[in-house]
Short mmCIF file of N, CA and C in Angstrom, two decimals:
data_model
loop_
_atom_site.label_atom_id
_atom_site.label_comp_id
_atom_site.label_asym_id
_atom_site.label_seq_id
_atom_site.Cartn_x
_atom_site.Cartn_y
_atom_site.Cartn_z
N UNK Z 1 3.07 -103.62 73.38
CA UNK Z 1 2.19 -104.55 72.67
C UNK Z 1 2.59 -104.69 71.20
N UNK Z 2 3.00 -103.64 70.58
CA UNK Z 2 3.33 -103.71 69.15
C UNK Z 2 4.77 -104.18 69.00
N UNK Z 3 4.94 -105.45 69.19
CA UNK Z 3 6.25 -106.08 69.18
C UNK Z 3 6.89 -106.03 67.80
N UNK Z 4 8.19 -105.70 67.72
CA UNK Z 4 8.88 -105.80 66.44
C UNK Z 4 8.90 -107.26 65.99
N UNK Z 5 8.72 -107.46 64.69
CA UNK Z 5 8.66 -108.81 64.13
C UNK Z 5 9.80 -109.04 63.16
N UNK Z 6 9.98 -110.27 62.80
CA UNK Z 6 10.98 -110.65 61.80
C UNK Z 6 10.32 -110.60 60.41
N UNK Z 7 9.71 -109.47 60.13
CA UNK Z 7 9.08 -109.17 58.85
C UNK Z 7 9.35 -107.69 58.58
N UNK Z 8 9.35 -107.27 57.32
CA UNK Z 8 9.60 -105.85 57.06
C UNK Z 8 8.56 -104.97 57.77
N UNK Z 9 9.02 -103.84 58.33
CA UNK Z 9 8.06 -102.93 58.97
C UNK Z 9 7.17 -102.27 57.92
N UNK Z 10 6.01 -101.87 58.34
CA UNK Z 10 5.06 -101.22 57.45
C UNK Z 10 4.37 -100.11 58.23
N UNK Z 11 4.20 -98.92 57.63
CA UNK Z 11 3.55 -97.81 58.36
C UNK Z 11 2.02 -97.95 58.37
N UNK Z 12 1.52 -98.81 59.24
CA UNK Z 12 0.08 -99.00 59.35
C UNK Z 12 -0.60 -97.73 59.84
N UNK Z 13 -1.87 -97.58 59.49
CA UNK Z 13 -2.70 -96.50 60.01
C UNK Z 13 -3.29 -97.00 61.33
N UNK Z 14 -2.64 -96.61 62.44
CA UNK Z 14 -3.04 -97.08 63.77
C UNK Z 14 -3.81 -95.97 64.48
N UNK Z 15 -4.90 -96.36 65.13
CA UNK Z 15 -5.74 -95.43 65.88
C UNK Z 15 -5.96 -95.95 67.28
N UNK Z 16 -6.26 -95.04 68.20
CA UNK Z 16 -6.66 -95.41 69.55
C UNK Z 16 -8.17 -95.19 69.63
N UNK Z 17 -8.89 -96.29 69.73
CA UNK Z 17 -10.35 -96.23 69.77
C UNK Z 17 -10.80 -96.54 71.20
N UNK Z 18 -10.93 -95.49 72.02
CA UNK Z 18 -11.31 -95.64 73.44
C UNK Z 18 -10.39 -96.60 74.19
N UNK Z 19 -9.08 -96.43 74.01
CA UNK Z 19 -8.11 -97.26 74.71
C UNK Z 19 -7.79 -98.56 74.02
N UNK Z 20 -8.42 -98.83 72.89
CA UNK Z 20 -8.18 -100.05 72.12
C UNK Z 20 -7.45 -99.66 70.83
N UNK Z 21 -6.24 -100.21 70.64
CA UNK Z 21 -5.51 -99.90 69.41
C UNK Z 21 -6.11 -100.66 68.24
N UNK Z 22 -6.35 -99.94 67.15
CA UNK Z 22 -6.85 -100.55 65.93
C UNK Z 22 -5.95 -100.15 64.77
N UNK Z 23 -6.01 -100.91 63.71
CA UNK Z 23 -5.32 -100.52 62.48
C UNK Z 23 -6.25 -100.73 61.31
N UNK Z 24 -6.00 -99.96 60.26
CA UNK Z 24 -6.84 -100.08 59.07
C UNK Z 24 -6.35 -101.26 58.25
N UNK Z 25 -7.23 -102.24 58.07
CA UNK Z 25 -6.94 -103.44 57.29
C UNK Z 25 -7.25 -103.15 55.83
N UNK Z 26 -6.21 -103.13 54.99
CA UNK Z 26 -6.38 -102.81 53.57
C UNK Z 26 -7.14 -103.88 52.79
N UNK Z 27 -7.18 -105.08 53.31
CA UNK Z 27 -7.90 -106.16 52.62
C UNK Z 27 -9.39 -106.09 52.95
N UNK Z 28 -9.70 -106.03 54.23
CA UNK Z 28 -11.10 -106.01 54.66
C UNK Z 28 -11.71 -104.61 54.64
N UNK Z 29 -10.87 -103.60 54.43
CA UNK Z 29 -11.31 -102.20 54.31
C UNK Z 29 -12.04 -101.71 55.56
N UNK Z 30 -11.48 -102.03 56.74
CA UNK Z 30 -12.06 -101.55 57.99
C UNK Z 30 -11.00 -101.59 59.08
N UNK Z 31 -11.27 -100.88 60.17
CA UNK Z 31 -10.37 -100.91 61.32
C UNK Z 31 -10.55 -102.22 62.07
N UNK Z 32 -9.43 -102.80 62.48
CA UNK Z 32 -9.39 -104.08 63.17
C UNK Z 32 -8.64 -103.88 64.48
N UNK Z 33 -9.13 -104.47 65.57
CA UNK Z 33 -8.43 -104.42 66.85
C UNK Z 33 -7.10 -105.15 66.70
N UNK Z 34 -6.04 -104.55 67.21
CA UNK Z 34 -4.71 -105.16 67.11
C UNK Z 34 -4.51 -106.13 68.26
N UNK Z 35 -4.58 -107.40 67.96
CA UNK Z 35 -4.18 -108.46 68.89
C UNK Z 35 -2.79 -108.90 68.44
N UNK Z 36 -2.06 -109.64 69.26
CA UNK Z 36 -0.75 -110.11 68.81
C UNK Z 36 -0.83 -110.93 67.51
N UNK Z 37 -1.84 -111.79 67.37
CA UNK Z 37 -1.99 -112.58 66.13
C UNK Z 37 -2.33 -111.68 64.94
N UNK Z 38 -3.19 -110.70 65.17
CA UNK Z 38 -3.56 -109.78 64.08
C UNK Z 38 -2.35 -108.97 63.63
N UNK Z 39 -1.50 -108.59 64.55
CA UNK Z 39 -0.27 -107.86 64.24
C UNK Z 39 0.59 -108.68 63.28
N UNK Z 40 0.71 -109.97 63.55
CA UNK Z 40 1.47 -110.87 62.67
C UNK Z 40 0.76 -110.99 61.32
N UNK Z 41 -0.56 -111.21 61.33
CA UNK Z 41 -1.32 -111.37 60.09
C UNK Z 41 -1.16 -110.15 59.18
N UNK Z 42 -1.29 -108.96 59.76
CA UNK Z 42 -1.19 -107.74 58.96
C UNK Z 42 0.22 -107.56 58.38
N UNK Z 43 1.24 -107.87 59.14
CA UNK Z 43 2.61 -107.79 58.63
C UNK Z 43 2.83 -108.81 57.52
N UNK Z 44 2.30 -110.02 57.71
CA UNK Z 44 2.52 -111.06 56.71
C UNK Z 44 1.81 -110.70 55.40
N UNK Z 45 0.62 -110.13 55.50
CA UNK Z 45 -0.09 -109.68 54.30
C UNK Z 45 0.74 -108.64 53.55
N UNK Z 46 1.28 -107.68 54.29
CA UNK Z 46 2.10 -106.65 53.63
C UNK Z 46 3.36 -107.25 53.02
N UNK Z 47 3.93 -108.26 53.67
CA UNK Z 47 5.09 -108.98 53.12
C UNK Z 47 4.71 -109.62 51.78
N UNK Z 48 3.56 -110.29 51.75
CA UNK Z 48 3.10 -110.91 50.49
C UNK Z 48 2.91 -109.88 49.38
N UNK Z 49 2.31 -108.75 49.73
CA UNK Z 49 2.00 -107.72 48.74
C UNK Z 49 3.26 -106.99 48.29
N UNK Z 50 4.04 -106.53 49.25
CA UNK Z 50 5.16 -105.63 48.94
C UNK Z 50 6.45 -106.34 48.56
N UNK Z 51 6.76 -107.48 49.17
CA UNK Z 51 8.01 -108.17 48.87
C UNK Z 51 7.81 -109.28 47.83
N UNK Z 52 6.65 -109.91 47.84
CA UNK Z 52 6.43 -111.07 46.97
C UNK Z 52 5.47 -110.77 45.81
N UNK Z 53 4.96 -109.54 45.75
CA UNK Z 53 4.13 -109.06 44.63
C UNK Z 53 2.82 -109.82 44.43
N UNK Z 54 2.25 -110.33 45.52
CA UNK Z 54 0.93 -110.96 45.42
C UNK Z 54 -0.10 -109.83 45.35
N UNK Z 55 -1.00 -109.88 44.37
CA UNK Z 55 -2.01 -108.82 44.26
C UNK Z 55 -2.94 -108.80 45.47
N UNK Z 56 -3.14 -107.63 46.00
CA UNK Z 56 -4.02 -107.42 47.16
C UNK Z 56 -5.40 -108.02 46.91
N UNK Z 57 -5.87 -107.89 45.67
CA UNK Z 57 -7.23 -108.36 45.34
C UNK Z 57 -7.35 -109.88 45.37
N UNK Z 58 -6.23 -110.60 45.44
CA UNK Z 58 -6.26 -112.07 45.44
C UNK Z 58 -5.96 -112.65 46.82
N UNK Z 59 -6.05 -111.81 47.84
CA UNK Z 59 -5.80 -112.24 49.22
C UNK Z 59 -7.09 -112.10 50.02
N UNK Z 60 -7.44 -113.17 50.73
CA UNK Z 60 -8.63 -113.15 51.59
C UNK Z 60 -8.20 -113.47 53.01
N UNK Z 61 -8.75 -112.75 53.97
CA UNK Z 61 -8.42 -112.96 55.38
C UNK Z 61 -9.58 -113.61 56.12
N UNK Z 62 -9.21 -114.52 57.00
CA UNK Z 62 -10.17 -115.22 57.86
C UNK Z 62 -11.32 -115.82 57.07
N UNK Z 63 -10.98 -116.57 56.05
CA UNK Z 63 -11.99 -117.27 55.26
C UNK Z 63 -12.49 -118.50 55.99
N UNK Z 64 -13.76 -118.76 55.89
CA UNK Z 64 -14.35 -119.90 56.57
C UNK Z 64 -14.21 -121.19 55.77
N UNK Z 65 -14.20 -122.31 56.49
CA UNK Z 65 -14.21 -123.62 55.85
C UNK Z 65 -14.84 -124.61 56.81
N UNK Z 66 -15.40 -125.66 56.26
CA UNK Z 66 -15.98 -126.74 57.08
C UNK Z 66 -14.98 -127.88 57.11
N UNK Z 67 -14.66 -128.35 58.32
CA UNK Z 67 -13.72 -129.44 58.49
C UNK Z 67 -14.33 -130.42 59.49
N UNK Z 68 -14.61 -131.62 59.02
CA UNK Z 68 -15.25 -132.64 59.86
C UNK Z 68 -16.51 -132.11 60.53
N UNK Z 69 -17.29 -131.34 59.77
CA UNK Z 69 -18.55 -130.81 60.27
C UNK Z 69 -18.42 -129.59 61.15
N UNK Z 70 -17.19 -129.14 61.41
CA UNK Z 70 -16.96 -127.97 62.26
C UNK Z 70 -16.57 -126.77 61.41
N UNK Z 71 -17.04 -125.60 61.82
CA UNK Z 71 -16.68 -124.36 61.13
C UNK Z 71 -15.31 -123.90 61.62
N UNK Z 72 -14.37 -123.68 60.71
CA UNK Z 72 -13.02 -123.22 61.02
C UNK Z 72 -12.73 -121.98 60.19
N UNK Z 73 -11.61 -121.29 60.51
CA UNK Z 73 -11.20 -120.10 59.77
C UNK Z 73 -9.72 -120.19 59.41
N UNK Z 74 -9.42 -119.95 58.15
CA UNK Z 74 -8.03 -119.85 57.75
C UNK Z 74 -7.63 -118.38 57.87
N UNK Z 75 -6.40 -118.13 58.35
CA UNK Z 75 -5.95 -116.75 58.55
C UNK Z 75 -5.82 -116.00 57.23
N UNK Z 76 -5.06 -116.58 56.30
CA UNK Z 76 -4.83 -115.94 55.00
C UNK Z 76 -4.96 -117.01 53.92
N UNK Z 77 -5.76 -116.70 52.90
CA UNK Z 77 -5.85 -117.56 51.71
C UNK Z 77 -5.48 -116.69 50.52
N UNK Z 78 -4.60 -117.23 49.66
CA UNK Z 78 -4.17 -116.50 48.47
C UNK Z 78 -4.66 -117.28 47.25
N UNK Z 79 -5.16 -116.55 46.26
CA UNK Z 79 -5.70 -117.13 45.04
C UNK Z 79 -4.81 -116.75 43.85
N UNK Z 80 -4.92 -117.51 42.76
CA UNK Z 80 -4.28 -117.09 41.52
C UNK Z 80 -5.28 -116.29 40.70
N UNK Z 81 -4.87 -115.84 39.54
CA UNK Z 81 -5.74 -114.97 38.74
C UNK Z 81 -6.97 -115.70 38.20
N UNK Z 82 -6.98 -117.04 38.24
CA UNK Z 82 -8.15 -117.81 37.82
C UNK Z 82 -9.11 -118.07 38.99
N UNK Z 83 -8.76 -117.56 40.17
CA UNK Z 83 -9.63 -117.74 41.33
C UNK Z 83 -9.39 -119.04 42.08
N UNK Z 84 -8.32 -119.76 41.76
CA UNK Z 84 -8.00 -121.02 42.43
C UNK Z 84 -7.11 -120.73 43.64
N UNK Z 85 -7.41 -121.36 44.77
CA UNK Z 85 -6.57 -121.20 45.95
C UNK Z 85 -5.17 -121.76 45.67
N UNK Z 86 -4.15 -120.99 46.05
CA UNK Z 86 -2.78 -121.46 45.82
C UNK Z 86 -1.94 -121.50 47.10
N UNK Z 87 -2.39 -120.79 48.15
CA UNK Z 87 -1.61 -120.78 49.39
C UNK Z 87 -2.51 -120.49 50.58
N UNK Z 88 -2.20 -121.16 51.70
CA UNK Z 88 -2.81 -120.78 52.96
C UNK Z 88 -1.70 -120.47 53.95
N UNK Z 89 -1.98 -119.47 54.78
CA UNK Z 89 -1.02 -119.02 55.78
C UNK Z 89 -1.69 -119.09 57.14
N UNK Z 90 -1.04 -119.73 58.08
CA UNK Z 90 -1.52 -119.79 59.45
C UNK Z 90 -0.65 -118.87 60.29
N UNK Z 91 -1.27 -117.90 60.95
CA UNK Z 91 -0.54 -116.94 61.77
C UNK Z 91 -0.80 -117.21 63.25
N UNK Z 92 0.25 -117.09 64.02
CA UNK Z 92 0.17 -117.23 65.47
C UNK Z 92 0.76 -115.98 66.11
N UNK Z 93 0.42 -115.73 67.34
CA UNK Z 93 1.02 -114.63 68.08
C UNK Z 93 2.50 -114.92 68.28
N UNK Z 94 3.33 -113.88 68.41
CA UNK Z 94 4.77 -114.11 68.61
C UNK Z 94 5.09 -114.96 69.84
N UNK Z 95 4.24 -114.94 70.84
CA UNK Z 95 4.48 -115.73 72.06
C UNK Z 95 4.15 -117.21 71.88
N UNK Z 96 3.52 -117.56 70.76
CA UNK Z 96 3.12 -118.95 70.52
C UNK Z 96 4.22 -119.66 69.72
N UNK Z 97 4.76 -120.71 70.30
CA UNK Z 97 5.78 -121.49 69.60
C UNK Z 97 5.15 -122.25 68.45
N UNK Z 98 5.86 -122.31 67.34
CA UNK Z 98 5.38 -123.09 66.20
C UNK Z 98 5.87 -124.52 66.42
N UNK Z 99 4.91 -125.42 66.53
CA UNK Z 99 5.24 -126.81 66.82
C UNK Z 99 4.44 -127.74 65.92
N UNK Z 100 4.51 -129.02 66.20
CA UNK Z 100 3.81 -130.01 65.38
C UNK Z 100 2.31 -129.76 65.36
N UNK Z 101 1.76 -129.30 66.48
CA UNK Z 101 0.32 -129.01 66.56
C UNK Z 101 -0.07 -127.93 65.53
N UNK Z 102 0.80 -126.93 65.36
CA UNK Z 102 0.54 -125.86 64.39
C UNK Z 102 0.55 -126.42 62.97
N UNK Z 103 1.55 -127.26 62.68
CA UNK Z 103 1.62 -127.86 61.34
C UNK Z 103 0.44 -128.79 61.10
N UNK Z 104 0.03 -129.52 62.12
CA UNK Z 104 -1.14 -130.40 61.98
C UNK Z 104 -2.38 -129.57 61.65
N UNK Z 105 -2.53 -128.42 62.29
CA UNK Z 105 -3.68 -127.55 62.04
C UNK Z 105 -3.72 -127.11 60.58
N UNK Z 106 -2.61 -126.60 60.07
CA UNK Z 106 -2.59 -126.12 58.69
C UNK Z 106 -2.74 -127.28 57.71
N UNK Z 107 -2.22 -128.45 58.06
CA UNK Z 107 -2.38 -129.63 57.20
C UNK Z 107 -3.85 -130.06 57.14
N UNK Z 108 -4.56 -129.98 58.27
CA UNK Z 108 -6.00 -130.30 58.27
C UNK Z 108 -6.76 -129.33 57.38
N UNK Z 109 -6.44 -128.04 57.49
CA UNK Z 109 -7.09 -127.04 56.64
C UNK Z 109 -6.83 -127.36 55.17
N UNK Z 110 -5.63 -127.84 54.88
CA UNK Z 110 -5.29 -128.12 53.49
C UNK Z 110 -5.99 -129.37 52.96
N UNK Z 111 -6.54 -130.19 53.83
CA UNK Z 111 -7.34 -131.31 53.35
C UNK Z 111 -8.57 -130.77 52.63
N UNK Z 112 -9.03 -129.59 53.01
CA UNK Z 112 -10.16 -128.94 52.35
C UNK Z 112 -9.69 -128.10 51.17
N UNK Z 113 -8.68 -127.26 51.40
CA UNK Z 113 -8.25 -126.30 50.37
C UNK Z 113 -7.43 -126.92 49.24
N UNK Z 114 -6.60 -127.92 49.57
CA UNK Z 114 -5.75 -128.59 48.57
C UNK Z 114 -4.87 -127.60 47.78
N UNK Z 115 -4.10 -126.80 48.51
CA UNK Z 115 -3.19 -125.83 47.89
C UNK Z 115 -1.78 -126.41 47.83
N UNK Z 116 -0.94 -125.80 47.01
CA UNK Z 116 0.43 -126.30 46.87
C UNK Z 116 1.42 -125.56 47.77
N UNK Z 117 1.01 -124.47 48.40
CA UNK Z 117 1.90 -123.73 49.29
C UNK Z 117 1.26 -123.51 50.64
N UNK Z 118 2.01 -123.85 51.69
CA UNK Z 118 1.58 -123.60 53.05
C UNK Z 118 2.62 -122.74 53.72
N UNK Z 119 2.17 -121.81 54.55
CA UNK Z 119 3.09 -120.99 55.34
C UNK Z 119 2.56 -120.93 56.77
N UNK Z 120 3.48 -120.94 57.71
CA UNK Z 120 3.16 -120.81 59.12
C UNK Z 120 4.11 -119.76 59.69
N UNK Z 121 3.57 -118.79 60.43
CA UNK Z 121 4.41 -117.74 60.99
C UNK Z 121 3.87 -117.27 62.34
N UNK Z 122 4.79 -117.00 63.25
CA UNK Z 122 4.42 -116.31 64.48
C UNK Z 122 5.04 -114.90 64.46
N UNK Z 123 5.46 -114.47 63.30
CA UNK Z 123 6.06 -113.15 63.14
C UNK Z 123 7.55 -113.14 63.39
N UNK Z 124 8.03 -114.13 64.12
CA UNK Z 124 9.46 -114.23 64.41
C UNK Z 124 10.09 -115.37 63.63
N UNK Z 125 9.35 -116.46 63.50
CA UNK Z 125 9.79 -117.61 62.71
C UNK Z 125 8.76 -117.87 61.63
N UNK Z 126 9.24 -118.27 60.46
CA UNK Z 126 8.37 -118.53 59.32
C UNK Z 126 8.79 -119.87 58.71
N UNK Z 127 7.81 -120.68 58.38
CA UNK Z 127 8.07 -121.96 57.73
C UNK Z 127 7.21 -122.04 56.49
N UNK Z 128 7.81 -122.53 55.41
CA UNK Z 128 7.13 -122.61 54.13
C UNK Z 128 7.25 -124.04 53.62
N UNK Z 129 6.18 -124.51 53.02
CA UNK Z 129 6.15 -125.88 52.56
C UNK Z 129 5.47 -125.96 51.19
N UNK Z 130 6.09 -126.70 50.29
CA UNK Z 130 5.49 -126.97 48.99
C UNK Z 130 4.85 -128.35 49.06
N UNK Z 131 3.59 -128.43 48.68
CA UNK Z 131 2.83 -129.68 48.73
C UNK Z 131 2.60 -130.17 47.30
N UNK Z 132 2.94 -131.42 47.06
CA UNK Z 132 2.61 -132.07 45.79
C UNK Z 132 1.37 -132.92 46.09
N UNK Z 133 0.21 -132.36 45.81
CA UNK Z 133 -1.07 -133.01 46.14
C UNK Z 133 -1.19 -134.35 45.44
N UNK Z 134 -0.85 -134.37 44.15
CA UNK Z 134 -1.01 -135.57 43.34
C UNK Z 134 -0.19 -136.74 43.89
N UNK Z 135 1.07 -136.47 44.25
CA UNK Z 135 1.96 -137.54 44.73
C UNK Z 135 1.98 -137.66 46.25
N UNK Z 136 1.19 -136.81 46.92
CA UNK Z 136 1.09 -136.83 48.38
C UNK Z 136 2.45 -136.71 49.06
N UNK Z 137 3.24 -135.75 48.58
CA UNK Z 137 4.54 -135.48 49.18
C UNK Z 137 4.63 -134.00 49.51
N UNK Z 138 5.60 -133.65 50.32
CA UNK Z 138 5.83 -132.25 50.66
C UNK Z 138 7.31 -132.04 50.92
N UNK Z 139 7.75 -130.81 50.78
CA UNK Z 139 9.10 -130.46 51.19
C UNK Z 139 9.11 -129.02 51.66
N UNK Z 140 9.90 -128.78 52.69
CA UNK Z 140 10.05 -127.42 53.20
C UNK Z 140 10.94 -126.64 52.25
N UNK Z 141 10.59 -125.38 52.05
CA UNK Z 141 11.35 -124.52 51.16
C UNK Z 141 11.86 -123.31 51.95
N UNK Z 142 12.94 -122.72 51.49
CA UNK Z 142 13.58 -121.60 52.18
C UNK Z 142 12.71 -120.35 52.23
N UNK Z 143 12.01 -120.08 51.13
CA UNK Z 143 11.28 -118.83 51.00
C UNK Z 143 10.08 -119.04 50.10
N UNK Z 144 9.13 -118.16 50.19
CA UNK Z 144 7.98 -118.22 49.29
C UNK Z 144 8.38 -117.67 47.92
N UNK Z 145 7.82 -118.23 46.85
CA UNK Z 145 8.09 -117.68 45.53
C UNK Z 145 7.36 -116.34 45.36
N UNK Z 146 7.87 -115.51 44.47
CA UNK Z 146 7.13 -114.30 44.13
C UNK Z 146 5.91 -114.73 43.32
N UNK Z 147 4.91 -113.89 43.29
CA UNK Z 147 3.63 -114.24 42.65
C UNK Z 147 3.80 -114.64 41.19
N UNK Z 148 4.68 -113.95 40.48
CA UNK Z 148 4.83 -114.21 39.04
C UNK Z 148 5.60 -115.48 38.72
N UNK Z 149 6.18 -116.11 39.74
CA UNK Z 149 6.96 -117.35 39.53
C UNK Z 149 6.52 -118.44 40.48
N UNK Z 150 5.32 -118.99 40.26
CA UNK Z 150 4.84 -120.04 41.18
C UNK Z 150 5.69 -121.30 41.05
N UNK Z 151 5.65 -122.09 42.09
CA UNK Z 151 6.38 -123.37 42.10
C UNK Z 151 5.69 -124.37 41.21
#
């Protein structure tokens, strides 16, 4: 179940809770059941913190939003030091192919959030996009910027 991903490994605190594997989520400060999507989300969070230097305190997981009257959840939202949203990340299980439907989902979420960075990952493939909200344009980028050097 704990599939190796195309993200740096991290020594999570994993427990067996009556046959259910859980890990300690450093953001939410509680044990979370490890699903394939959660495994990707936790690795991506550690990637943001450890490789890209995003402060842990500026990352929120599974934040709610209203979209066309429906309640939705973004997997990862990252803020800047002024509390403004700067990035949303959509995580999928490794078995889920990233396709146009996935990009459409994150684009719909961004109609609410209006961030300049979008990321989509299934743990094996990662796509990053810079959005110019004002000019309504976007371009895919090779990698996410480090926190101290925003686009």
